[in-house]
């Protein structure tokens, strides 16, 4: 699935990404374009796709004062935000990025921040007709149900206009070829077309699709680029958000499997946009990957494990029912078993934490063994402290290691200990109440 974007020779590409909508139907405090899909904001999917399609500059039109949106944009090289004060329509929104248009580009692609499934290949196909002399290219699909979409009007095989549903007559409403909304415009002509778009229509909005009729009137060619309806789907509510998530997950699972990982029940595994799985990795059912997970070759992730910002070297075993939190680093052959949580901790080669443990802010040396129920007590209510366990150490079951504390190389900790002082290498620490036997203590009970 490595995309081969069409860079259309040496032509420069500016992407104008419209992202000013609040998305009221999401019923959310979060702006619509920041809702995550596969562990990253919807808007980031769009910005990554247009960048991969060859856009050197990304002009993102945003609601003024949205620092959260601006932060996402700042993560992309060549991206800049342009505030749109009032939302007066899609053409008005593109003109909010006037400075970017004036700086000049051979091709301009207009993308929507709430249409996250458009692939880099599709953006590349959309701009391609411009290199052949078209003034405008529109992305269009055959709709199962065209209601609500702008209709692409064609006469004698040529596009003449796009008509919004609100403005369409009976015959126009029967047209099933619909505007996906995204458009490519010749950089030379874009500003001239956009500035002439008026708002004399049913919605009183400045419609970007009106660029089509204007270009045709000027004698320019307008191209229609087909796209599958599913790919063109926008997200307006959380039901559509879940549909988009499912589509992205399907793509990520397929990519993981074709890359050499076995997903036994792929539809139960949830990946992040950046999940990296090595060869001969086996992922059992119901494993969830948050962002930032890298899994080396020959690792097995047993059922019902949850991983986030964790790095696994080779031949590591995790789960079932394990939780790897940010900063978990598992070296070659390490084993993390059931009901074990690891956070900000390195588990060195061959070390084992097999049952019912919490290992946080710690280092577990190579080949060390933490018995069932070992807990690193890393938090004193104010600060976090480190636990260092030397190579080959053995910690008996149900021990609490009160950080900061060091267990020396090859040292032993007796089961049930509460370890508050450092344990020298090779020694045995026992920190628990002595067993007391009271013989014949149990009295016979009367019946
Ligand atoms: C648009 C198209 C329609 C097409 C449909 C496909 C227009 C006029 N119509 O309609 O032909 O079939 O998409 O889904 O373009 N936005 C701004 N500022 C604005 C207005 C919109 O940033 O002032 C952004 C929105 O956040 C959204 C995108 O532009 O990301 C599209 O706007 P929206 O209002 O959803 O247009 P539609 O009515 O869906
Ligand atoms: Mg829309």
Short mmCIF file of C-alpha atoms and ligand atoms in Angstrom, two decimals:
data_model
loop_
_atom_site.label_atom_id
_atom_site.label_comp_id
_atom_site.label_asym_id
_atom_site.label_seq_id
_atom_site.Cartn_x
_atom_site.Cartn_y
_atom_site.Cartn_z
CA UNK A 1 0.00 0.00 0.00
CA UNK A 2 2.89 2.39 -0.60
CA UNK A 3 1.32 5.28 -2.45
CA UNK A 4 3.09 6.64 -5.46
CA UNK A 5 1.90 10.22 -5.56
CA UNK A 6 1.78 11.89 -8.89
CA UNK A 7 3.90 14.96 -8.37
CA UNK A 8 2.86 16.13 -11.84
CA UNK A 9 6.41 16.93 -12.85
CA UNK A 10 7.87 19.98 -11.18
CA UNK A 11 4.52 21.70 -10.64
CA UNK A 12 4.11 23.25 -7.20
CA UNK A 13 1.06 22.37 -5.15
CA UNK A 14 -0.75 24.41 -2.52
CA UNK A 15 -3.41 22.63 -0.50
CA UNK A 16 -6.12 24.77 1.07
CA UNK A 17 -7.75 22.73 3.80
CA UNK A 18 -11.11 23.98 5.06
CA UNK A 19 -11.43 23.25 8.75
CA UNK A 20 -13.46 26.11 10.20
CA UNK A 21 -16.59 24.17 11.11
CA UNK A 22 -17.53 23.57 14.74
CA UNK A 23 -19.51 20.52 13.71
CA UNK A 24 -22.56 21.09 15.89
CA UNK A 25 -23.95 17.65 15.11
CA UNK A 26 -21.00 16.09 16.88
CA UNK A 27 -22.46 17.48 20.16
CA UNK A 28 -18.98 18.02 21.48
CA UNK A 29 -16.69 20.51 23.19
CA UNK A 30 -14.00 19.44 20.74
CA UNK A 31 -14.06 20.94 17.23
CA UNK A 32 -15.14 18.31 14.73
CA UNK A 33 -11.81 18.15 12.89
CA UNK A 34 -9.99 17.26 16.12
CA UNK A 35 -11.99 14.12 16.80
CA UNK A 36 -9.52 11.28 16.54
CA UNK A 37 -9.56 8.46 14.02
CA UNK A 38 -7.02 5.68 14.56
CA UNK A 39 -5.35 7.69 17.31
CA UNK A 40 -4.90 11.02 15.57
CA UNK A 41 -7.15 13.99 14.79
CA UNK A 42 -9.25 13.75 11.64
CA UNK A 43 -7.55 16.93 10.41
CA UNK A 44 -4.12 15.29 10.74
CA UNK A 45 -5.26 12.50 8.39
CA UNK A 46 -6.18 15.10 5.79
CA UNK A 47 -2.96 17.10 6.22
CA UNK A 48 -0.84 13.95 5.99
CA UNK A 49 -2.67 12.84 2.83
CA UNK A 50 -2.30 16.16 0.98
CA UNK A 51 1.35 16.37 2.01
CA UNK A 52 1.91 12.85 0.70
CA UNK A 53 0.19 13.85 -2.54
CA UNK A 54 2.93 16.43 -3.00
CA UNK A 55 1.60 19.63 -1.40
CA UNK A 56 4.59 21.67 -0.28
CA UNK A 57 2.40 24.29 1.37
CA UNK A 58 -0.72 23.67 3.41
CA UNK A 59 -3.04 26.59 4.11
CA UNK A 60 -5.49 25.54 6.81
CA UNK A 61 -8.59 27.67 7.24
CA UNK A 62 -9.64 27.63 10.87
CA UNK A 63 -12.04 29.24 13.27
CA UNK A 64 -10.19 32.18 14.92
CA UNK A 65 -8.60 31.57 18.31
CA UNK A 66 -8.59 27.77 18.20
CA UNK A 67 -5.16 27.06 19.65
CA UNK A 68 -5.93 23.34 19.78
CA UNK A 69 -6.47 23.23 16.01
CA UNK A 70 -3.39 25.43 15.45
CA UNK A 71 -1.25 22.99 17.44
CA UNK A 72 -2.23 20.10 15.17
CA UNK A 73 -1.47 22.22 12.11
CA UNK A 74 1.92 23.21 13.55
CA UNK A 75 2.93 19.55 13.49
CA UNK A 76 3.08 19.62 9.68
CA UNK A 77 5.96 21.21 7.79
CA UNK A 78 4.87 23.95 5.41
CA UNK A 79 1.48 24.32 7.12
CA UNK A 80 0.00 27.65 8.18
CA UNK A 81 -3.37 28.62 9.65
CA UNK A 82 -5.70 31.29 8.24
CA UNK A 83 -8.61 32.40 10.40
CA UNK A 84 -12.04 32.67 8.82
CA UNK A 85 -14.05 35.08 10.99
CA UNK A 86 -17.56 34.51 9.71
CA UNK A 87 -18.49 31.32 7.90
CA UNK A 88 -19.94 32.64 4.69
CA UNK A 89 -19.43 29.58 2.51
CA UNK A 90 -16.78 27.38 1.02
CA UNK A 91 -15.54 29.95 -1.52
CA UNK A 92 -15.31 32.57 1.22
CA UNK A 93 -13.36 30.04 3.30
CA UNK A 94 -10.82 29.44 0.52
CA UNK A 95 -10.39 33.21 0.20
CA UNK A 96 -9.48 33.37 3.88
CA UNK A 97 -6.21 31.85 2.67
CA UNK A 98 -5.80 34.65 0.13
CA UNK A 99 -2.19 35.34 1.15
CA UNK A 100 -1.25 31.75 0.39
CA UNK A 101 -3.00 31.94 -3.00
CA UNK A 102 -1.29 35.25 -3.80
CA UNK A 103 2.10 33.72 -3.03
CA UNK A 104 1.40 31.56 -6.09
CA UNK A 105 1.35 27.87 -6.91
CA UNK A 106 0.89 25.98 -10.16
CA UNK A 107 -1.90 23.87 -8.71
CA UNK A 108 -4.28 24.47 -5.83
CA UNK A 109 -6.19 21.62 -4.21
CA UNK A 110 -9.04 22.41 -1.85
CA UNK A 111 -9.54 19.70 0.76
CA UNK A 112 -12.07 19.40 3.61
CA UNK A 113 -10.88 18.80 7.16
CA UNK A 114 -13.94 16.64 7.80
CA UNK A 115 -13.42 14.30 4.84
CA UNK A 116 -10.65 12.10 6.19
CA UNK A 117 -10.75 9.06 3.92
CA UNK A 118 -9.50 10.66 0.70
CA UNK A 119 -6.23 8.94 -0.12
CA UNK A 120 -3.04 10.66 -1.32
CA UNK A 121 -3.55 8.91 -4.67
CA UNK A 122 -6.97 10.51 -5.03
CA UNK A 123 -5.59 13.98 -4.30
CA UNK A 124 -2.91 13.31 -6.91
CA UNK A 125 -5.55 12.17 -9.43
CA UNK A 126 -7.63 15.26 -8.67
CA UNK A 127 -4.84 17.67 -9.56
CA UNK A 128 -3.61 15.68 -12.56
CA UNK A 129 -5.99 17.30 -15.16
CA UNK A 130 -4.52 20.74 -14.34
CA UNK A 131 -1.20 19.70 -15.84
CA UNK A 132 -3.19 18.86 -19.01
CA UNK A 133 -4.68 22.36 -19.20
CA UNK A 134 -7.93 22.08 -17.21
CA UNK A 135 -8.80 25.18 -15.18
CA UNK A 136 -10.77 23.27 -12.56
CA UNK A 137 -11.14 19.62 -11.62
CA UNK A 138 -13.97 18.41 -9.42
CA UNK A 139 -14.06 15.19 -7.48
CA UNK A 140 -17.37 13.42 -8.03
CA UNK A 141 -19.12 10.17 -7.22
CA UNK A 142 -22.27 8.34 -8.18
CA UNK A 143 -24.45 8.60 -5.09
CA UNK A 144 -26.76 5.86 -3.90
CA UNK A 145 -28.85 8.65 -2.42
CA UNK A 146 -27.85 12.07 -3.77
CA UNK A 147 -29.98 14.09 -1.32
CA UNK A 148 -28.04 16.95 0.23
CA UNK A 149 -25.15 16.93 -2.21
CA UNK A 150 -24.30 19.39 -4.94
CA UNK A 151 -25.14 17.84 -8.34
CA UNK A 152 -22.60 17.84 -11.15
CA UNK A 153 -24.43 19.03 -14.28
CA UNK A 154 -23.16 17.68 -17.57
CA UNK A 155 -24.26 18.69 -21.09
CA UNK A 156 -22.95 16.98 -24.22
CA UNK A 157 -20.34 15.21 -22.12
CA UNK A 158 -19.05 18.44 -20.63
CA UNK A 159 -19.46 19.73 -17.11
CA UNK A 160 -21.35 22.99 -17.08
CA UNK A 161 -22.02 23.69 -13.40
CA UNK A 162 -22.51 22.31 -9.94
CA UNK A 163 -25.91 22.95 -8.42
CA UNK A 164 -26.47 22.82 -4.68
CA UNK A 165 -29.52 20.84 -3.64
CA UNK A 166 -31.23 23.94 -2.26
CA UNK A 167 -30.95 25.69 -5.63
CA UNK A 168 -31.71 22.73 -7.89
CA UNK A 169 -34.87 22.26 -9.93
CA UNK A 170 -36.74 18.95 -10.22
CA UNK A 171 -34.70 17.65 -13.13
CA UNK A 172 -31.39 18.65 -11.54
CA UNK A 173 -32.31 16.89 -8.32
CA UNK A 174 -32.65 13.64 -10.24
CA UNK A 175 -28.95 13.82 -11.19
CA UNK A 176 -26.97 11.22 -9.23
CA UNK A 177 -23.45 12.42 -10.09
CA UNK A 178 -22.54 14.34 -6.95
CA UNK A 179 -19.85 16.79 -5.96
CA UNK A 180 -17.55 15.43 -3.27
CA UNK A 181 -16.79 19.07 -2.46
CA UNK A 182 -13.03 18.85 -3.03
CA UNK A 183 -11.65 20.63 -6.01
CA UNK A 184 -8.44 21.40 -7.82
CA UNK A 185 -7.93 24.82 -9.41
CA UNK A 186 -5.26 26.19 -11.65
CA UNK A 187 -3.10 28.40 -9.43
CA UNK A 188 -2.98 31.02 -12.16
CA UNK A 189 -6.77 31.28 -12.38
CA UNK A 190 -7.87 30.46 -8.84
CA UNK A 191 -8.02 33.96 -7.32
CA UNK A 192 -9.76 35.44 -10.35
CA UNK A 193 -12.45 32.76 -10.23
CA UNK A 194 -12.93 32.86 -6.45
CA UNK A 195 -13.27 36.64 -6.36
CA UNK A 196 -16.11 36.56 -8.86
CA UNK A 197 -18.18 34.05 -6.91
CA UNK A 198 -21.29 35.71 -5.51
CA UNK A 199 -23.82 34.71 -2.88
CA UNK A 200 -27.10 35.11 -4.78
CA UNK A 201 -28.40 31.64 -3.96
CA UNK A 202 -30.83 29.91 -1.64
CA UNK A 203 -28.33 29.74 1.22
CA UNK A 204 -26.87 33.22 0.71
CA UNK A 205 -23.41 31.59 0.79
CA UNK A 206 -20.35 31.95 -1.38
CA UNK A 207 -20.24 28.50 -3.02
CA UNK A 208 -16.86 27.16 -4.10
CA UNK A 209 -18.53 24.89 -6.70
CA UNK A 210 -19.63 28.04 -8.56
CA UNK A 211 -16.04 28.21 -9.80
CA UNK A 212 -17.11 25.54 -12.29
CA UNK A 213 -19.73 27.61 -14.14
CA UNK A 214 -17.43 30.65 -14.12
CA UNK A 215 -14.54 28.70 -15.60
CA UNK A 216 -16.83 27.24 -18.27
CA UNK A 217 -18.13 30.74 -19.12
CA UNK A 218 -14.53 31.85 -19.60
CA UNK A 219 -14.06 29.03 -22.10
CA UNK A 220 -11.91 26.89 -19.82
CA UNK A 221 -12.05 23.15 -19.49
CA UNK A 222 -13.40 21.57 -16.31
CA UNK A 223 -12.54 17.95 -15.55
CA UNK A 224 -14.51 15.46 -13.47
CA UNK A 225 -12.40 13.04 -11.46
CA UNK A 226 -14.31 10.01 -10.16
CA UNK A 227 -14.05 8.74 -6.62
CA UNK A 228 -15.85 5.96 -4.74
CA UNK A 229 -18.73 7.22 -2.63
CA UNK A 230 -17.30 5.56 0.48
CA UNK A 231 -13.99 7.39 0.11
CA UNK A 232 -15.73 10.75 -0.32
CA UNK A 233 -17.77 10.39 2.88
CA UNK A 234 -17.55 13.30 5.27
CA UNK A 235 -17.97 13.17 9.02
CA UNK A 236 -20.81 15.21 10.45
CA UNK A 237 -21.85 13.19 13.48
CA UNK A 238 -20.46 10.40 15.64
CA UNK A 239 -22.16 7.70 13.63
CA UNK A 240 -20.22 8.82 10.56
CA UNK A 241 -17.12 9.14 12.76
CA UNK A 242 -17.43 5.43 13.58
CA UNK A 243 -17.85 4.60 9.88
CA UNK A 244 -14.66 6.51 9.09
CA UNK A 245 -12.85 4.77 11.96
CA UNK A 246 -13.92 1.38 10.60
CA UNK A 247 -12.66 2.24 7.13
CA UNK A 248 -9.29 3.41 8.44
CA UNK A 249 -8.98 0.34 10.69
CA UNK A 250 -9.65 -1.95 7.74
CA UNK A 251 -6.83 -0.29 5.82
CA UNK A 252 -4.40 -0.44 8.75
CA UNK A 253 -5.14 -4.12 9.47
CA UNK A 254 -4.65 -5.04 5.86
CA UNK A 255 -1.35 -3.16 5.77
CA UNK A 256 -0.19 -4.90 8.97
CA UNK A 257 -1.05 -8.35 7.62
CA UNK A 258 0.51 -7.74 4.22
CA UNK A 259 3.58 -6.53 6.11
CA UNK A 260 4.03 -9.93 7.74
CA UNK A 261 2.03 -9.86 10.97
CA UNK A 262 -0.66 -12.43 11.74
CA UNK A 263 -3.87 -10.94 13.05
CA UNK A 264 -5.89 -13.96 14.08
CA UNK A 265 -9.17 -12.05 14.27
CA UNK A 266 -8.36 -8.79 12.48
CA UNK A 267 -11.76 -7.22 13.04
CA UNK A 268 -11.14 -7.29 16.82
CA UNK A 269 -7.71 -5.63 16.69
CA UNK A 270 -7.54 -1.83 16.82
CA UNK A 271 -4.46 -0.14 15.44
CA UNK A 272 -3.18 3.42 15.48
CA UNK A 273 -2.18 5.32 12.37
CA UNK A 274 1.48 4.86 13.37
CA UNK A 275 1.49 1.29 14.72
CA UNK A 276 4.56 -0.60 13.49
CA UNK A 277 4.46 -4.40 13.57
CA UNK A 278 7.51 -6.46 12.59
CA UNK A 279 7.59 -9.76 10.76
CA UNK A 280 6.06 -12.86 12.25
CA UNK A 281 4.37 -10.86 14.95
CA UNK A 282 1.25 -12.65 16.13
CA UNK A 283 -1.60 -10.53 17.42
CA UNK A 284 -4.30 -12.49 19.16
CA UNK A 285 -7.91 -11.29 19.32
CA UNK A 286 -8.92 -8.08 21.08
CA UNK A 287 -5.60 -6.30 21.25
CA UNK A 288 -5.74 -2.48 21.19
CA UNK A 289 -2.85 -0.30 20.05
CA UNK A 290 -2.81 3.34 21.13
CA UNK A 291 -0.42 5.71 19.37
CA UNK A 292 3.33 5.25 19.33
CA UNK A 293 3.73 1.48 19.46
CA UNK A 294 6.61 -0.28 17.72
CA UNK A 295 6.70 -4.08 17.84
CA UNK A 296 9.79 -5.98 16.68
CA UNK A 297 9.93 -9.28 14.84
CA UNK A 298 8.58 -12.50 16.33
CA UNK A 299 6.70 -10.88 19.21
CA UNK A 300 3.40 -12.36 20.36
CA UNK A 301 0.68 -10.15 21.74
CA UNK A 302 -1.77 -12.33 23.56
CA UNK A 303 -5.47 -11.61 23.77
CA UNK A 304 -6.96 -8.53 25.46
CA UNK A 305 -3.76 -6.53 25.81
CA UNK A 306 -3.61 -2.74 25.55
CA UNK A 307 -0.45 -0.97 24.38
CA UNK A 308 0.37 2.72 24.11
CA UNK A 309 3.72 4.45 23.38
CA UNK A 310 5.59 1.24 23.98
CA UNK A 311 8.58 -0.28 22.20
CA UNK A 312 9.03 -4.02 21.97
CA UNK A 313 12.28 -5.47 20.65
CA UNK A 314 12.30 -9.01 19.22
CA UNK A 315 10.65 -12.17 20.49
CA UNK A 316 8.79 -10.43 23.28
CA UNK A 317 5.66 -12.01 24.80
CA UNK A 318 2.91 -9.80 26.15
CA UNK A 319 -0.34 -10.74 27.86
CA UNK A 320 -2.97 -12.02 27.84
CA UNK A 321 -4.55 -9.04 29.61
CA UNK A 322 -1.42 -6.91 29.83
CA UNK A 323 -1.24 -3.14 29.77
CA UNK A 324 1.80 -1.35 28.38
CA UNK A 325 1.66 2.37 29.07
CA UNK A 326 3.84 5.20 27.74
CA UNK A 327 7.54 4.60 28.10
CA UNK A 328 7.36 0.82 28.36
CA UNK A 329 10.46 -0.59 26.68
CA UNK A 330 10.71 -4.36 26.43
CA UNK A 331 14.00 -5.76 25.22
CA UNK A 332 14.61 -9.02 23.36
CA UNK A 333 12.79 -12.00 24.76
CA UNK A 334 11.22 -10.16 27.69
CA UNK A 335 7.94 -11.58 28.99
CA UNK A 336 5.06 -9.61 30.39
CA UNK A 337 2.23 -11.81 31.55
CA UNK A 338 -1.37 -11.56 32.57
CA UNK A 339 -2.63 -8.57 34.56
CA UNK A 340 0.72 -6.81 34.44
CA UNK A 341 0.96 -3.05 33.92
CA UNK A 342 4.24 -1.49 32.79
CA UNK A 343 4.75 2.29 32.64
CA UNK A 344 7.93 4.26 31.92
CA UNK A 345 10.04 1.20 32.58
CA UNK A 346 12.68 -0.79 30.75
CA UNK A 347 12.40 -4.55 30.96
CA UNK A 348 15.78 -5.78 29.79
CA UNK A 349 16.47 -8.85 27.68
CA UNK A 350 14.92 -12.06 28.93
CA UNK A 351 13.48 -10.54 32.10
CA UNK A 352 10.10 -11.87 33.24
CA UNK A 353 7.17 -10.20 34.91
CA UNK A 354 4.62 -12.87 34.44
CA UNK A 355 1.69 -12.27 36.74
CA UNK A 356 -0.29 -9.54 38.47
CA UNK A 357 2.32 -6.78 38.75
CA UNK A 358 2.76 -3.04 38.47
CA UNK A 359 6.15 -1.93 37.21
CA UNK A 360 6.40 1.85 36.90
CA UNK A 361 9.38 4.23 36.69
CA UNK A 362 11.69 1.26 36.84
CA UNK A 363 14.43 -0.71 35.23
CA UNK A 364 14.35 -4.50 35.41
CA UNK A 365 17.75 -5.98 34.57
CA UNK A 366 18.41 -8.70 32.03
CA UNK A 367 17.12 -12.09 33.09
CA UNK A 368 15.59 -10.81 36.32
CA UNK A 369 12.38 -12.44 37.53
CA UNK A 370 9.65 -10.55 39.32
CA UNK A 371 7.31 -12.93 41.08
CA UNK A 372 3.53 -12.76 40.99
CA UNK A 373 2.15 -9.61 42.54
CA UNK A 374 5.39 -7.60 42.63
CA UNK A 375 4.57 -3.91 42.89
CA UNK A 376 6.89 -0.96 42.45
CA UNK A 377 5.60 1.71 44.84
CA UNK A 378 6.73 4.62 42.70
CA UNK A 379 4.55 7.44 44.01
CA UNK A 380 4.75 9.02 47.44
CA UNK A 381 1.75 11.25 46.81
CA UNK A 382 3.89 14.11 45.50
CA UNK A 383 6.76 12.74 43.45
CA UNK A 384 7.54 9.68 41.37
CA UNK A 385 10.67 7.68 42.24
CA UNK A 386 12.65 5.01 40.43
CA UNK A 387 13.15 1.37 41.19
CA UNK A 388 16.25 -0.28 39.78
CA UNK A 389 16.45 -4.05 39.73
CA UNK A 390 19.79 -5.57 38.74
CA UNK A 391 20.38 -8.27 36.17
CA UNK A 392 19.44 -11.75 37.31
CA UNK A 393 17.72 -10.56 40.50
CA UNK A 394 14.81 -12.59 41.85
CA UNK A 395 11.93 -10.89 43.59
CA UNK A 396 9.63 -13.22 45.49
CA UNK A 397 5.89 -13.02 45.01
CA UNK A 398 3.78 -10.32 46.56
CA UNK A 399 6.66 -7.95 47.29
CA UNK A 400 6.34 -4.19 47.43
CA UNK A 401 9.45 -2.31 46.31
CA UNK A 402 9.22 1.18 47.82
CA UNK A 403 11.02 3.60 45.52
CA UNK A 404 13.56 5.03 45.37
CA UNK A 405 15.17 1.66 45.87
CA UNK A 406 17.76 -0.54 44.18
CA UNK A 407 17.86 -4.33 44.17
CA UNK A 408 21.43 -5.35 43.33
CA UNK A 409 22.46 -7.79 40.60
CA UNK A 410 21.62 -11.37 41.41
CA UNK A 411 19.99 -10.39 44.74
CA UNK A 412 16.95 -12.16 46.18
CA UNK A 413 13.91 -10.68 47.86
CA UNK A 414 11.87 -13.01 50.03
CA UNK A 415 8.18 -13.36 49.18
CA UNK A 416 5.86 -10.88 50.80
CA UNK A 417 8.61 -8.36 51.55
CA UNK A 418 8.18 -4.63 51.76
CA UNK A 419 11.58 -3.41 50.57
CA UNK A 420 12.45 0.10 51.71
CA UNK A 421 16.27 -0.09 51.73
CA UNK A 422 18.65 -0.93 48.91
CA UNK A 423 19.54 -4.60 48.60
CA UNK A 424 23.25 -5.24 47.85
CA UNK A 425 24.14 -7.49 44.91
CA UNK A 426 23.98 -11.20 45.62
CA UNK A 427 22.28 -10.80 49.02
CA UNK A 428 18.87 -11.83 50.33
CA UNK A 429 16.44 -9.30 51.73
CA UNK A 430 13.49 -10.35 53.84
CA UNK A 431 11.19 -7.60 54.94
CA UNK A 432 8.10 -9.14 56.48
CA UNK A 433 6.66 -10.20 59.84
CA UNK A 434 8.07 -13.44 61.16
CA UNK A 435 5.73 -16.39 61.18
CA UNK A 436 4.53 -17.35 64.64
CA UNK A 437 3.12 -20.77 65.49
CA UNK A 438 0.79 -21.14 68.49
CA UNK A 439 0.38 -24.83 69.01
CA UNK A 440 -2.96 -26.26 70.03
CA UNK A 441 -4.37 -22.76 69.78
CA UNK A 442 -7.53 -23.72 67.99
CA UNK A 443 -10.07 -24.77 70.60
CA UNK A 444 -12.58 -27.47 69.76
CA UNK A 445 -15.90 -25.84 69.06
CA UNK A 446 -19.04 -26.87 70.89
CA UNK A 447 -21.83 -28.12 68.78
C1 LIG B 1 -20.31 20.90 0.04
C2 LIG B 1 -20.51 21.29 -1.42
C3 LIG B 1 -21.44 20.30 -2.08
C4 LIG B 1 -20.91 18.90 -1.92
C5 LIG B 1 -20.70 18.58 -0.44
C6 LIG B 1 -20.01 17.24 -0.28
C7 LIG B 1 -20.37 23.71 -1.36
C8 LIG B 1 -21.13 24.98 -1.43
N1 LIG B 1 -21.09 22.59 -1.46
O1 LIG B 1 -21.58 21.06 0.68
O2 LIG B 1 -21.55 20.61 -3.46
O3 LIG B 1 -21.79 17.96 -2.50
O4 LIG B 1 -19.82 19.56 0.14
O5 LIG B 1 -20.00 16.88 1.07
O6 LIG B 1 -19.15 23.72 -1.25
N2 LIG B 1 -16.35 25.36 5.56
C9 LIG B 1 -15.57 26.35 6.09
N3 LIG B 1 -16.05 27.63 6.07
C10 LIG B 1 -17.27 27.93 5.52
C11 LIG B 1 -18.05 26.88 5.00
C12 LIG B 1 -17.55 25.60 5.02
O7 LIG B 1 -14.46 26.13 6.56
O8 LIG B 1 -17.64 29.12 5.52
C13 LIG B 1 -15.81 23.98 5.57
C14 LIG B 1 -16.61 23.05 6.45
O9 LIG B 1 -16.06 22.99 7.75
C15 LIG B 1 -16.44 21.71 5.74
C16 LIG B 1 -16.32 22.10 4.28
O10 LIG B 1 -15.93 23.47 4.26
O11 LIG B 1 -15.23 21.08 6.12
C17 LIG B 1 -17.63 21.89 3.51
O12 LIG B 1 -18.63 22.72 4.02
P1 LIG B 1 -20.11 22.20 4.26
O13 LIG B 1 -20.89 23.29 4.87
O14 LIG B 1 -20.10 20.89 4.93
O15 LIG B 1 -20.61 22.01 2.75
P2 LIG B 1 -21.78 21.08 2.27
O16 LIG B 1 -23.07 21.78 2.49
O17 LIG B 1 -21.62 19.72 2.81
MG1 LIG B 2 -20.59 18.85 4.45
#
